[in-house]
Coordinates of N, CA and C in Angstrom, one line a residue:
M1 N -22.8 -15.4 -3.1 CA -23.2 -14.2 -2.5 C -22.1 -13.6 -1.7
E2 N -21.4 -14.4 -1.0 CA -20.3 -13.8 -0.1 C -19.1 -13.4 -0.9
S3 N -19.0 -13.7 -2.1 CA -17.8 -13.4 -2.9 C -17.8 -11.9 -3.3
G4 N -18.9 -11.2 -3.3 CA -19.0 -9.8 -3.7 C -18.2 -8.9 -2.7
P5 N -18.4 -9.0 -1.4 CA -17.6 -8.2 -0.5 C -16.1 -8.6 -0.5
A6 N -15.8 -9.8 -0.6 CA -14.4 -10.2 -0.7 C -13.7 -9.6 -1.9
I7 N -14.4 -9.6 -3.0 CA -13.8 -9.0 -4.2 C -13.6 -7.5 -4.0
F8 N -14.6 -6.8 -3.5 CA -14.5 -5.4 -3.3 C -13.4 -5.1 -2.3
V9 N -13.3 -5.8 -1.2 CA -12.2 -5.5 -0.2 C -10.9 -5.8 -0.8
G10 N -10.8 -6.9 -1.5 CA -9.5 -7.3 -2.2 C -9.0 -6.2 -3.2
V11 N -10.0 -5.7 -3.9 CA -9.6 -4.6 -4.9 C -9.2 -3.4 -4.2
V12 N -9.9 -3.0 -3.1 CA -9.6 -1.8 -2.3 C -8.2 -1.9 -1.7
F13 N -7.9 -3.1 -1.1 CA -6.5 -3.3 -0.5 C -5.5 -3.3 -1.6
A14 N -5.7 -3.9 -2.7 CA -4.7 -4.0 -3.8 C -4.5 -2.6 -4.4
L15 N -5.5 -1.9 -4.6 CA -5.3 -0.5 -5.2 C -4.6 0.4 -4.2
F16 N -5.0 0.3 -3.0 CA -4.3 1.2 -2.0 C -2.8 0.8 -1.8
G17 N -2.6 -0.5 -1.7 CA -1.2 -1.0 -1.5 C -0.3 -0.7 -2.7
G18 N -0.9 -0.9 -3.9 CA -0.1 -0.6 -5.1 C 0.2 0.9 -5.3
G19 N -0.9 1.7 -5.0 CA -0.7 3.1 -5.2 C 0.3 3.7 -4.2
L20 N 0.2 3.2 -2.9 CA 1.1 3.7 -1.9 C 2.6 3.3 -2.2
L21 N 2.7 2.0 -2.7 CA 4.1 1.6 -3.1 C 4.7 2.4 -4.2
L22 N 3.8 2.6 -5.2 CA 4.3 3.4 -6.4 C 4.6 4.8 -6.0
W23 N 3.8 5.4 -5.2 CA 4.0 6.8 -4.7 C 5.3 6.9 -3.9
T24 N 5.5 5.9 -3.0 CA 6.7 5.9 -2.1 C 7.9 5.8 -3.0
A25 N 7.9 4.9 -3.9 CA 9.1 4.7 -4.8 C 9.4 5.9 -5.6
R26 N 8.3 6.6 -6.1 CA 8.5 7.8 -6.9 C 9.1 8.9 -6.0
R27 N 8.6 9.1 -4.8 CA 9.2 10.1 -3.9 C 10.6 9.8 -3.6
L28 N 11.0 8.6 -3.4 CA 12.3 8.2 -3.0 C 13.3 8.4 -4.2
R29 N 12.8 8.1 -5.4 CA 13.6 8.3 -6.6 C 13.9 9.7 -6.9
R30 N 13.0 10.6 -6.6 CA 13.2 12.0 -6.8 C 14.0 12.7 -5.6
G31 N 14.1 12.0 -4.5 CA 14.8 12.5 -3.4 C 13.9 13.4 -2.5
E32 N 12.6 13.3 -2.7 CA 11.7 14.1 -1.9 C 11.3 13.3 -0.7
P33 N 10.9 14.0 0.4 CA 10.5 13.3 1.6 C 9.2 12.6 1.5
V34 N 9.1 11.5 2.1 CA 7.8 10.7 2.1 C 6.9 11.3 3.1
A35 N 7.4 11.8 4.2 CA 6.5 12.5 5.2 C 7.3 13.7 5.8
Q36 N 6.7 14.7 6.0 CA 7.3 15.9 6.5 C 7.6 15.8 8.0
G37 N 8.8 16.2 8.4 CA 9.2 16.2 9.8 C 9.6 14.9 10.4
V38 N 9.8 13.9 9.5 CA 10.1 12.5 10.0 C 11.4 12.1 9.2
R39 N 12.2 11.3 9.9 CA 13.4 10.9 9.2 C 13.1 10.1 8.0
P40 N 13.8 10.4 6.9 CA 13.5 9.8 5.5 C 13.5 8.3 5.5
V41 N 14.4 7.7 6.2 CA 14.5 6.2 6.2 C 13.3 5.6 6.9
M42 N 13.0 6.2 8.1 CA 11.9 5.7 8.9 C 10.6 5.8 8.1
S43 N 10.3 7.0 7.5 CA 9.0 7.2 6.8 C 8.9 6.3 5.6
A44 N 10.0 6.1 4.9 CA 10.0 5.3 3.7 C 9.8 3.8 4.1
T45 N 10.4 3.4 5.2 CA 10.2 2.0 5.6 C 8.8 1.8 6.1
L46 N 8.3 2.7 6.9 CA 6.9 2.5 7.4 C 5.9 2.5 6.2
A47 N 6.1 3.4 5.2 CA 5.1 3.4 4.1 C 5.3 2.2 3.3
S48 N 6.5 1.6 3.1 CA 6.6 0.4 2.3 C 6.0 -0.8 3.1
V49 N 6.2 -0.8 4.4 CA 5.6 -1.9 5.1 C 4.1 -1.9 5.1
V50 N 3.5 -0.7 5.2 CA 2.0 -0.6 5.1 C 1.6 -1.0 3.7
A51 N 2.3 -0.6 2.7 CA 1.9 -0.9 1.3 C 2.0 -2.4 1.0
V52 N 3.0 -3.1 1.5 CA 3.2 -4.5 1.3 C 2.1 -5.3 2.1
T53 N 1.8 -4.8 3.3 CA 0.8 -5.4 4.1 C -0.6 -5.3 3.4
A54 N -0.9 -4.1 2.8 CA -2.2 -4.0 2.1 C -2.2 -4.9 0.9
L55 N -1.1 -5.0 0.2 CA -1.1 -5.9 -1.0 C -1.3 -7.4 -0.5
A56 N -0.7 -7.7 0.6 CA -0.8 -9.1 1.1 C -2.3 -9.4 1.6
L57 N -2.9 -8.4 2.2 CA -4.3 -8.5 2.6 C -5.2 -8.6 1.4
G58 N -4.9 -7.9 0.3 CA -5.7 -8.0 -0.9 C -5.6 -9.4 -1.5
A59 N -4.3 -9.9 -1.5 CA -4.1 -11.2 -2.1 C -4.8 -12.3 -1.2
W60 N -4.8 -12.1 0.1 CA -5.5 -13.0 1.0 C -7.0 -13.0 0.7
C61 N -7.6 -11.8 0.5 CA -9.0 -11.7 0.2 C -9.3 -12.4 -1.1
F62 N -8.5 -12.3 -2.1 CA -8.7 -13.0 -3.3 C -8.6 -14.5 -3.2
A63 N -7.7 -14.9 -2.3 CA -7.5 -16.3 -2.1 C -8.7 -17.0 -1.4
Q64 N -9.5 -16.2 -0.7 CA -10.6 -16.7 0.1 C -11.8 -17.0 -0.9
L65 N -11.7 -16.6 -2.1 CA -12.8 -16.8 -3.0 C -12.8 -18.3 -3.4

């Protein structure tokens, strides 16, 4: 019974983290800014850290099953 919410949250974190990581990589490859009005290195670093953290949380949720 308790595995349903863990699966849902794990999928949400994994999809968000993967999508954000792919989006950030695509923006950097094209030379476009990740965030407007912020230094490019700082915004790319922050977005990458958030994406990897979300992926790690998703993996942790799946490991709790």
